[in-house]
Amino acid sequence: MAKKNKDDYSIADALRVPSGPVRVEDFDPDSAPDYPGEGKADAPAQMADLAPELSDLQERLYAAGRDNPRSRRLLLLLQGLDTSGKGGVIRHAVGMVDPQGIDLTAFKVPTAEERSHHYLWRIRRALPGPGMIGIFDRSHYEDVLVVRVDELAPLDEIPKRFDEINRFEAELADQGVTLIKCFLNVSRDEQKDRLLERLENPEKHWKYNPGDVDVRKKWSAYMDAYSDVLTHCNTEHAPWFVIPADKKWYRNWAVARLMVEHLRAMDLQWPEADFDVDTEIARVQTS
Ligand code: AMP
Ligand code: MG
């Protein structure tokens, strides 16, 4: 594979879901589009390459948000089946960023209080503040995925929710939130290997949940549900990205690179001092 120049390609273009009807099966979970290195061996170096710029961009975002409540925010939304690596992405890609600038929320089975509200209620409460990078480990999409597969709501609700979600995300875009929606696409075979790996290693037993096998049995129902989400909630202001997730090193690199590209596009400037710099230098020197 030819080495790519840092700036002459766009992972966002490579991984963006095309508009129109799509199926999850159209995307290869084992591919590594636009990876600039050779493979697994140089993945740590490729990650390290992204780190300084990601860190600089995050600091600019944070600085801009400090005194402007209307400033930009980034929201990385992670969806994927068990073992697709939502946790791994958070550890390895998001982990490169200063934790002070990260606002992480993992959405679990709704609590009694959450269930008493509209499904977007808990989502709105978890939105990142100005200058922050929000991370959603699962999201409002569970309300059209598990809710559909397990029929936790009437099925005719689902298409209505697609429209509602599209309106909600348009509203976010208007408020200065840049949304990066990632579907971590793990294959059925790779999921099996990862579940077995968890069982074979006592240090990974805590990660294994017997319920994951019941979810796995509904694989094709989940593929239908995800295919509809990628088809109906893939808008100009909030597109989906499908991240091939069978190669952990590629998955982590691709999400880090997506964050860099989206932050770059915000064209973040350092805020100007609201004091006279020369005066302050003189004051410090004589203090
Ligand atoms: P985990 O991410 O492995 O900790 O699991 C979280 C669990 O919460 C998954 O089984 C999800 O399907 C479930 N979950 C998340 N959001 C919802 C929701 N809105 N309705 C029902 N189950 C949900
Ligand atoms: Mg789990």
mmCIF file of C-alpha atoms and ligand atoms in Angstrom:
data_model
loop_
_atom_site.group_PDB
_atom_site.id
_atom_site.type_symbol
_atom_site.label_atom_id
_atom_site.label_comp_id
_atom_site.label_asym_id
_atom_site.label_seq_id
_atom_site.Cartn_x
_atom_site.Cartn_y
_atom_site.Cartn_z
ATOM 1 C CA MET A 1 0.000 0.000 0.000
ATOM 2 C CA ALA A 2 1.401 3.408 -0.949
ATOM 3 C CA LYS A 3 2.123 5.836 1.873
ATOM 4 C CA LYS A 4 -0.315 8.677 1.839
ATOM 5 C CA ASN A 5 0.438 12.277 2.531
ATOM 6 C CA LYS A 6 -1.129 13.497 5.751
ATOM 7 C CA ASP A 7 -3.562 15.820 4.000
ATOM 8 C CA ASP A 8 -4.336 14.428 0.592
ATOM 9 C CA TYR A 9 -7.184 12.122 1.517
ATOM 10 C CA SER A 10 -10.395 12.155 3.491
ATOM 11 C CA ILE A 11 -11.393 9.227 5.658
ATOM 12 C CA ALA A 12 -14.786 10.914 5.973
ATOM 13 C CA ASP A 13 -15.298 10.576 2.216
ATOM 14 C CA ALA A 14 -14.089 6.971 2.275
ATOM 15 C CA LEU A 15 -16.350 5.815 5.130
ATOM 16 C CA ARG A 16 -19.420 7.973 4.636
ATOM 17 C CA VAL A 17 -22.568 6.014 3.867
ATOM 18 C CA PRO A 18 -23.869 6.895 0.391
ATOM 19 C CA SER A 19 -27.368 8.337 0.278
ATOM 20 C CA GLY A 20 -30.243 6.103 -0.702
ATOM 21 C CA PRO A 21 -31.091 2.558 0.356
ATOM 22 C CA VAL A 22 -28.153 0.594 1.788
ATOM 23 C CA ARG A 23 -27.660 -2.718 3.570
ATOM 24 C CA VAL A 24 -25.083 -3.434 6.263
ATOM 25 C CA GLU A 25 -23.970 -6.372 4.090
ATOM 26 C CA ASP A 26 -22.803 -3.854 1.444
ATOM 27 C CA PHE A 27 -19.882 -2.903 3.718
ATOM 28 C CA ASP A 28 -16.820 -5.089 4.279
ATOM 29 C CA PRO A 29 -16.046 -5.361 8.033
ATOM 30 C CA ASP A 30 -12.519 -6.613 7.336
ATOM 31 C CA SER A 31 -11.387 -3.808 5.020
ATOM 32 C CA ALA A 32 -9.095 -0.888 5.832
ATOM 33 C CA PRO A 33 -9.974 1.953 3.415
ATOM 34 C CA ASP A 34 -7.443 4.768 3.081
ATOM 35 C CA TYR A 35 -5.196 3.447 5.830
ATOM 36 C CA PRO A 36 -1.961 5.361 5.251
ATOM 37 C CA GLY A 37 0.437 2.730 6.643
ATOM 38 C CA GLU A 38 1.239 -0.910 5.959
ATOM 39 C CA GLY A 39 -0.995 -2.655 8.473
ATOM 40 C CA LYS A 40 -1.184 -3.728 12.092
ATOM 41 C CA ALA A 41 2.561 -3.416 12.656
ATOM 42 C CA ASP A 42 2.687 0.320 12.090
ATOM 43 C CA ALA A 43 -0.709 1.122 13.617
ATOM 44 C CA PRO A 44 0.789 2.442 16.880
ATOM 45 C CA ALA A 45 2.967 4.818 14.835
ATOM 46 C CA GLN A 46 -0.032 5.930 12.771
ATOM 47 C CA MET A 47 -1.990 6.641 15.953
ATOM 48 C CA ALA A 48 0.959 8.533 17.411
ATOM 49 C CA ASP A 49 1.059 10.593 14.208
ATOM 50 C CA LEU A 50 -2.498 11.816 14.817
ATOM 51 C CA ALA A 51 -2.048 12.548 18.522
ATOM 52 C CA PRO A 52 -0.402 16.012 18.486
ATOM 53 C CA GLU A 53 -2.903 17.478 16.020
ATOM 54 C CA LEU A 54 -5.893 15.927 17.771
ATOM 55 C CA SER A 55 -4.671 17.319 21.055
ATOM 56 C CA ASP A 56 -4.076 20.799 19.582
ATOM 57 C CA LEU A 57 -7.500 20.879 17.921
ATOM 58 C CA GLN A 58 -9.262 19.753 21.079
ATOM 59 C CA GLU A 59 -7.539 22.499 23.062
ATOM 60 C CA ARG A 60 -8.644 25.103 20.509
ATOM 61 C CA LEU A 61 -12.227 23.826 20.738
ATOM 62 C CA TYR A 62 -12.089 23.993 24.525
ATOM 63 C CA ALA A 63 -10.563 27.484 24.542
ATOM 64 C CA ALA A 64 -13.212 28.768 22.126
ATOM 65 C CA GLY A 65 -15.962 27.339 24.310
ATOM 66 C CA ARG A 66 -14.685 28.836 27.526
ATOM 67 C CA ASP A 67 -16.308 32.219 27.140
ATOM 68 C CA ASN A 68 -18.698 31.648 24.288
ATOM 69 C CA PRO A 69 -21.757 29.618 25.234
ATOM 70 C CA ARG A 70 -22.728 29.494 21.547
ATOM 71 C CA SER A 71 -19.443 28.013 20.366
ATOM 72 C CA ARG A 72 -18.963 24.733 18.573
ATOM 73 C CA ARG A 73 -19.144 21.253 20.068
ATOM 74 C CA LEU A 74 -18.271 17.839 18.727
ATOM 75 C CA LEU A 75 -20.370 14.771 19.424
ATOM 76 C CA LEU A 76 -19.007 11.340 18.578
ATOM 77 C CA LEU A 77 -21.790 8.774 18.608
ATOM 78 C CA LEU A 78 -20.815 5.088 18.715
ATOM 79 C CA GLN A 79 -23.187 2.287 17.771
ATOM 80 C CA GLY A 80 -22.413 -1.360 17.136
ATOM 81 C CA LEU A 81 -23.186 -4.850 18.303
ATOM 82 C CA ASP A 82 -21.486 -6.477 21.300
ATOM 83 C CA THR A 83 -17.711 -6.834 20.818
ATOM 84 C CA SER A 84 -17.705 -4.329 17.931
ATOM 85 C CA GLY A 85 -15.348 -2.261 20.067
ATOM 86 C CA LYS A 86 -17.141 0.813 21.385
ATOM 87 C CA GLY A 87 -15.047 0.542 24.546
ATOM 88 C CA GLY A 88 -11.849 -0.010 22.570
ATOM 89 C CA VAL A 89 -12.443 3.110 20.492
ATOM 90 C CA ILE A 90 -13.042 5.137 23.642
ATOM 91 C CA ARG A 91 -9.863 3.800 25.252
ATOM 92 C CA HIS A 92 -7.571 4.098 22.246
ATOM 93 C CA ALA A 93 -8.913 6.942 20.069
ATOM 94 C CA VAL A 94 -10.788 9.171 22.521
ATOM 95 C CA GLY A 95 -8.104 8.327 25.099
ATOM 96 C CA MET A 96 -5.606 10.456 23.165
ATOM 97 C CA VAL A 97 -7.522 13.602 24.151
ATOM 98 C CA ASP A 98 -7.236 15.578 27.411
ATOM 99 C CA PRO A 99 -9.918 14.012 29.670
ATOM 100 C CA GLN A 100 -10.969 17.488 30.839
ATOM 101 C CA GLY A 101 -12.396 18.178 27.401
ATOM 102 C CA ILE A 102 -14.374 14.923 27.151
ATOM 103 C CA ASP A 103 -17.961 14.402 28.234
ATOM 104 C CA LEU A 104 -18.699 10.660 28.052
ATOM 105 C CA THR A 105 -22.114 9.061 28.440
ATOM 106 C CA ALA A 106 -22.919 5.337 28.158
ATOM 107 C CA PHE A 107 -26.604 4.665 27.557
ATOM 108 C CA LYS A 108 -27.897 1.541 29.253
ATOM 109 C CA VAL A 109 -31.347 -0.003 29.571
ATOM 110 C CA PRO A 110 -33.463 3.040 30.531
ATOM 111 C CA THR A 111 -34.075 3.508 34.241
ATOM 112 C CA ALA A 112 -37.611 3.881 35.606
ATOM 113 C CA GLU A 113 -37.168 7.647 35.575
ATOM 114 C CA GLU A 114 -35.853 7.674 32.015
ATOM 115 C CA ARG A 115 -38.722 5.462 30.888
ATOM 116 C CA SER A 116 -41.218 7.955 32.280
ATOM 117 C CA HIS A 117 -39.965 10.540 29.731
ATOM 118 C CA HIS A 118 -39.738 10.769 25.941
ATOM 119 C CA TYR A 119 -36.792 8.696 24.659
ATOM 120 C CA LEU A 120 -34.875 11.850 23.649
ATOM 121 C CA TRP A 121 -35.064 13.273 27.181
ATOM 122 C CA ARG A 122 -31.977 11.487 28.495
ATOM 123 C CA ILE A 123 -30.153 12.239 25.237
ATOM 124 C CA ARG A 124 -30.751 15.999 25.472
ATOM 125 C CA ARG A 125 -29.528 15.996 29.071
ATOM 126 C CA ALA A 126 -26.272 14.358 28.031
ATOM 127 C CA LEU A 127 -25.369 16.744 25.180
ATOM 128 C CA PRO A 128 -21.870 18.215 25.444
ATOM 129 C CA GLY A 129 -21.473 21.798 26.611
ATOM 130 C CA PRO A 130 -19.631 24.506 24.626
ATOM 131 C CA GLY A 131 -16.062 23.546 23.756
ATOM 132 C CA MET A 132 -16.547 19.940 24.800
ATOM 133 C CA ILE A 133 -16.222 16.705 22.885
ATOM 134 C CA GLY A 134 -19.208 14.546 23.773
ATOM 135 C CA ILE A 135 -18.980 10.785 23.431
ATOM 136 C CA PHE A 136 -22.121 8.667 23.258
ATOM 137 C CA ASP A 137 -21.526 4.964 23.930
ATOM 138 C CA ARG A 138 -24.867 3.886 22.422
ATOM 139 C CA SER A 139 -27.466 6.592 21.870
ATOM 140 C CA HIS A 140 -31.037 7.423 20.811
ATOM 141 C CA TYR A 141 -30.495 4.882 18.029
ATOM 142 C CA GLU A 142 -31.084 2.111 20.585
ATOM 143 C CA ASP A 143 -34.678 3.346 20.510
ATOM 144 C CA VAL A 144 -34.980 2.197 16.878
ATOM 145 C CA LEU A 145 -32.646 -0.833 17.182
ATOM 146 C CA VAL A 146 -33.089 -2.949 20.334
ATOM 147 C CA VAL A 147 -36.513 -1.393 20.795
ATOM 148 C CA ARG A 148 -37.510 -2.575 17.314
ATOM 149 C CA VAL A 149 -35.889 -6.022 17.489
ATOM 150 C CA ASP A 150 -37.354 -6.785 20.925
ATOM 151 C CA GLU A 151 -40.622 -4.966 20.163
ATOM 152 C CA LEU A 152 -40.325 -2.755 23.231
ATOM 153 C CA ALA A 153 -42.548 -0.207 21.462
ATOM 154 C CA PRO A 154 -45.271 -0.607 18.821
ATOM 155 C CA LEU A 155 -43.524 -1.257 15.488
ATOM 156 C CA ASP A 156 -45.392 1.515 13.665
ATOM 157 C CA GLU A 157 -43.563 3.936 15.982
ATOM 158 C CA ILE A 158 -40.215 3.200 14.322
ATOM 159 C CA PRO A 159 -40.620 5.152 11.039
ATOM 160 C CA LYS A 160 -42.021 8.076 13.055
ATOM 161 C CA ARG A 161 -38.929 7.951 15.237
ATOM 162 C CA PHE A 162 -36.678 8.080 12.168
ATOM 163 C CA ASP A 163 -38.295 11.413 11.213
ATOM 164 C CA GLU A 164 -38.131 12.651 14.780
ATOM 165 C CA ILE A 165 -34.449 11.727 15.077
ATOM 166 C CA ASN A 166 -33.684 13.500 11.782
ATOM 167 C CA ARG A 167 -35.385 16.657 13.075
ATOM 168 C CA PHE A 168 -33.568 16.394 16.412
ATOM 169 C CA GLU A 169 -30.182 16.037 14.711
ATOM 170 C CA ALA A 170 -30.943 18.984 12.378
ATOM 171 C CA GLU A 171 -31.647 21.031 15.473
ATOM 172 C CA LEU A 172 -28.292 19.995 16.934
ATOM 173 C CA ALA A 173 -26.488 21.008 13.750
ATOM 174 C CA ASP A 174 -28.188 24.439 13.936
ATOM 175 C CA GLN A 175 -26.905 24.782 17.488
ATOM 176 C CA GLY A 176 -23.291 24.268 16.412
ATOM 177 C CA VAL A 177 -22.987 20.581 17.258
ATOM 178 C CA THR A 178 -20.928 18.592 14.762
ATOM 179 C CA LEU A 179 -22.165 15.045 14.951
ATOM 180 C CA ILE A 180 -19.991 12.075 13.930
ATOM 181 C CA LYS A 181 -22.179 8.982 13.841
ATOM 182 C CA CYS A 182 -20.148 5.771 13.675
ATOM 183 C CA PHE A 183 -21.484 2.288 13.153
ATOM 184 C CA LEU A 184 -18.743 -0.141 14.180
ATOM 185 C CA ASN A 185 -19.235 -2.940 11.706
ATOM 186 C CA VAL A 186 -18.014 -6.265 13.114
ATOM 187 C CA SER A 187 -18.651 -9.506 11.214
ATOM 188 C CA ARG A 188 -20.600 -12.389 12.688
ATOM 189 C CA ASP A 189 -17.517 -14.660 12.603
ATOM 190 C CA GLU A 190 -15.302 -12.094 14.293
ATOM 191 C CA GLN A 191 -17.929 -11.542 16.982
ATOM 192 C CA LYS A 192 -17.940 -15.260 17.704
ATOM 193 C CA ASP A 193 -14.133 -15.283 18.060
ATOM 194 C CA ARG A 194 -14.234 -12.302 20.390
ATOM 195 C CA LEU A 195 -16.953 -13.824 22.580
ATOM 196 C CA LEU A 196 -14.984 -17.101 22.805
ATOM 197 C CA GLU A 197 -11.832 -15.150 23.636
ATOM 198 C CA ARG A 198 -13.648 -13.530 26.526
ATOM 199 C CA LEU A 199 -14.715 -16.953 27.803
ATOM 200 C CA GLU A 200 -11.301 -18.523 27.439
ATOM 201 C CA ASN A 201 -9.547 -15.832 29.460
ATOM 202 C CA PRO A 202 -10.527 -15.460 33.136
ATOM 203 C CA GLU A 203 -9.343 -11.845 32.987
ATOM 204 C CA LYS A 204 -12.015 -11.192 30.366
ATOM 205 C CA HIS A 205 -14.905 -13.025 32.017
ATOM 206 C CA TRP A 206 -16.175 -9.734 33.447
ATOM 207 C CA LYS A 207 -16.708 -8.519 29.880
ATOM 208 C CA TYR A 208 -18.848 -11.515 28.968
ATOM 209 C CA ASN A 209 -22.566 -11.281 29.366
ATOM 210 C CA PRO A 210 -24.626 -14.477 28.740
ATOM 211 C CA GLY A 211 -27.294 -12.217 27.252
ATOM 212 C CA ASP A 212 -24.898 -11.342 24.395
ATOM 213 C CA VAL A 213 -25.568 -14.784 22.889
ATOM 214 C CA ASP A 214 -29.307 -14.116 22.877
ATOM 215 C CA VAL A 215 -28.650 -10.864 21.021
ATOM 216 C CA ARG A 216 -26.326 -12.732 18.638
ATOM 217 C CA LYS A 217 -29.161 -15.116 17.801
ATOM 218 C CA LYS A 218 -31.094 -12.130 16.485
ATOM 219 C CA TRP A 219 -28.245 -11.171 14.149
ATOM 220 C CA SER A 220 -30.343 -10.862 10.996
ATOM 221 C CA ALA A 221 -33.023 -8.807 12.774
ATOM 222 C CA TYR A 222 -30.270 -6.436 13.919
ATOM 223 C CA MET A 223 -28.847 -6.258 10.397
ATOM 224 C CA ASP A 224 -32.313 -5.264 9.121
ATOM 225 C CA ALA A 225 -32.675 -2.676 11.864
ATOM 226 C CA TYR A 226 -29.207 -1.195 11.261
ATOM 227 C CA SER A 227 -29.751 -1.196 7.483
ATOM 228 C CA ASP A 228 -32.919 0.879 7.939
ATOM 229 C CA VAL A 229 -31.145 3.302 10.283
ATOM 230 C CA LEU A 230 -28.299 3.774 7.768
ATOM 231 C CA THR A 231 -30.875 4.301 5.019
ATOM 232 C CA HIS A 232 -33.370 6.589 6.772
ATOM 233 C CA CYS A 233 -31.249 8.585 9.218
ATOM 234 C CA ASN A 234 -28.325 9.386 6.924
ATOM 235 C CA THR A 235 -28.778 13.094 6.291
ATOM 236 C CA GLU A 236 -26.579 15.885 4.937
ATOM 237 C CA HIS A 237 -26.271 17.514 8.371
ATOM 238 C CA ALA A 238 -25.810 14.217 10.250
ATOM 239 C CA PRO A 239 -24.376 11.487 7.998
ATOM 240 C CA TRP A 240 -23.462 7.971 9.081
ATOM 241 C CA PHE A 241 -19.996 6.486 8.834
ATOM 242 C CA VAL A 242 -19.526 2.727 8.696
ATOM 243 C CA ILE A 243 -16.264 1.787 10.401
ATOM 244 C CA PRO A 244 -14.871 -1.622 9.424
ATOM 245 C CA ALA A 245 -14.323 -3.162 12.862
ATOM 246 C CA ASP A 246 -12.806 -6.611 12.346
ATOM 247 C CA LYS A 247 -9.318 -5.080 12.500
ATOM 248 C CA LYS A 248 -9.158 -3.352 15.852
ATOM 249 C CA TRP A 249 -6.112 -1.311 14.864
ATOM 250 C CA TYR A 250 -7.907 0.067 11.783
ATOM 251 C CA ARG A 251 -11.139 0.768 13.683
ATOM 252 C CA ASN A 252 -9.323 2.828 16.331
ATOM 253 C CA TRP A 253 -7.219 4.700 13.814
ATOM 254 C CA ALA A 254 -10.212 5.479 11.573
ATOM 255 C CA VAL A 255 -12.259 7.006 14.403
ATOM 256 C CA ALA A 256 -9.308 9.099 15.605
ATOM 257 C CA ARG A 257 -8.745 10.291 12.044
ATOM 258 C CA LEU A 258 -12.471 11.136 11.661
ATOM 259 C CA MET A 259 -12.261 13.303 14.784
ATOM 260 C CA VAL A 260 -9.201 15.102 13.416
ATOM 261 C CA GLU A 261 -10.864 15.765 10.057
ATOM 262 C CA HIS A 262 -14.081 17.074 11.619
ATOM 263 C CA LEU A 263 -12.220 19.325 14.063
ATOM 264 C CA ARG A 264 -10.008 20.639 11.241
ATOM 265 C CA ALA A 265 -13.100 21.551 9.248
ATOM 266 C CA MET A 266 -14.343 23.714 12.144
ATOM 267 C CA ASP A 267 -11.429 26.086 11.427
ATOM 268 C CA LEU A 268 -10.931 26.760 15.134
ATOM 269 C CA GLN A 269 -9.044 29.928 16.041
ATOM 270 C CA TRP A 270 -7.451 30.682 19.395
ATOM 271 C CA PRO A 271 -9.613 33.239 21.219
ATOM 272 C CA GLU A 272 -8.139 36.728 21.343
ATOM 273 C CA ALA A 273 -6.983 38.088 24.693
ATOM 274 C CA ASP A 274 -9.511 40.388 26.320
ATOM 275 C CA PHE A 275 -6.664 42.262 28.050
ATOM 276 C CA ASP A 276 -3.688 44.247 26.790
ATOM 277 C CA VAL A 277 -0.817 41.772 26.462
ATOM 278 C CA ASP A 278 2.039 44.319 26.720
ATOM 279 C CA THR A 279 0.524 45.865 29.820
ATOM 280 C CA GLU A 280 0.202 42.437 31.407
ATOM 281 C CA ILE A 281 3.821 41.513 30.536
ATOM 282 C CA ALA A 282 4.970 44.691 32.253
ATOM 283 C CA ARG A 283 2.778 43.975 35.272
ATOM 284 C CA VAL A 284 4.101 40.430 35.626
ATOM 285 C CA GLN A 285 7.702 41.548 35.224
ATOM 286 C CA THR A 286 7.418 44.130 37.979
ATOM 287 C CA SER A 287 5.428 41.912 40.289
HETATM 288 P P1 AMP B 1 -23.607 -2.449 27.410
HETATM 289 O O1 AMP B 1 -23.386 -1.335 26.406
HETATM 290 O O2 AMP B 1 -22.955 -3.735 27.008
HETATM 291 O O3 AMP B 1 -23.279 -2.014 28.786
HETATM 292 O O4 AMP B 1 -25.161 -2.787 27.403
HETATM 293 C C1 AMP B 1 -26.127 -1.826 27.501
HETATM 294 C C2 AMP B 1 -27.459 -2.474 27.205
HETATM 295 O O5 AMP B 1 -28.463 -1.476 27.283
HETATM 296 C C3 AMP B 1 -27.561 -3.075 25.824
HETATM 297 O O6 AMP B 1 -28.051 -4.377 25.912
HETATM 298 C C4 AMP B 1 -28.556 -2.174 25.112
HETATM 299 O O7 AMP B 1 -29.323 -2.849 24.152
HETATM 300 C C5 AMP B 1 -29.389 -1.678 26.256
HETATM 301 N N1 AMP B 1 -30.064 -0.405 25.933
HETATM 302 C C6 AMP B 1 -29.503 0.775 25.692
HETATM 303 N N2 AMP B 1 -30.435 1.709 25.372
HETATM 304 C C7 AMP B 1 -31.630 1.061 25.419
HETATM 305 C C8 AMP B 1 -32.969 1.471 25.183
HETATM 306 N N3 AMP B 1 -33.270 2.728 24.831
HETATM 307 N N4 AMP B 1 -33.934 0.544 25.335
HETATM 308 C C9 AMP B 1 -33.644 -0.726 25.694
HETATM 309 N N5 AMP B 1 -32.406 -1.172 25.916
HETATM 310 C C10 AMP B 1 -31.399 -0.290 25.784
HETATM 311 MG MG MG B 2 -22.081 -5.572 26.488
#
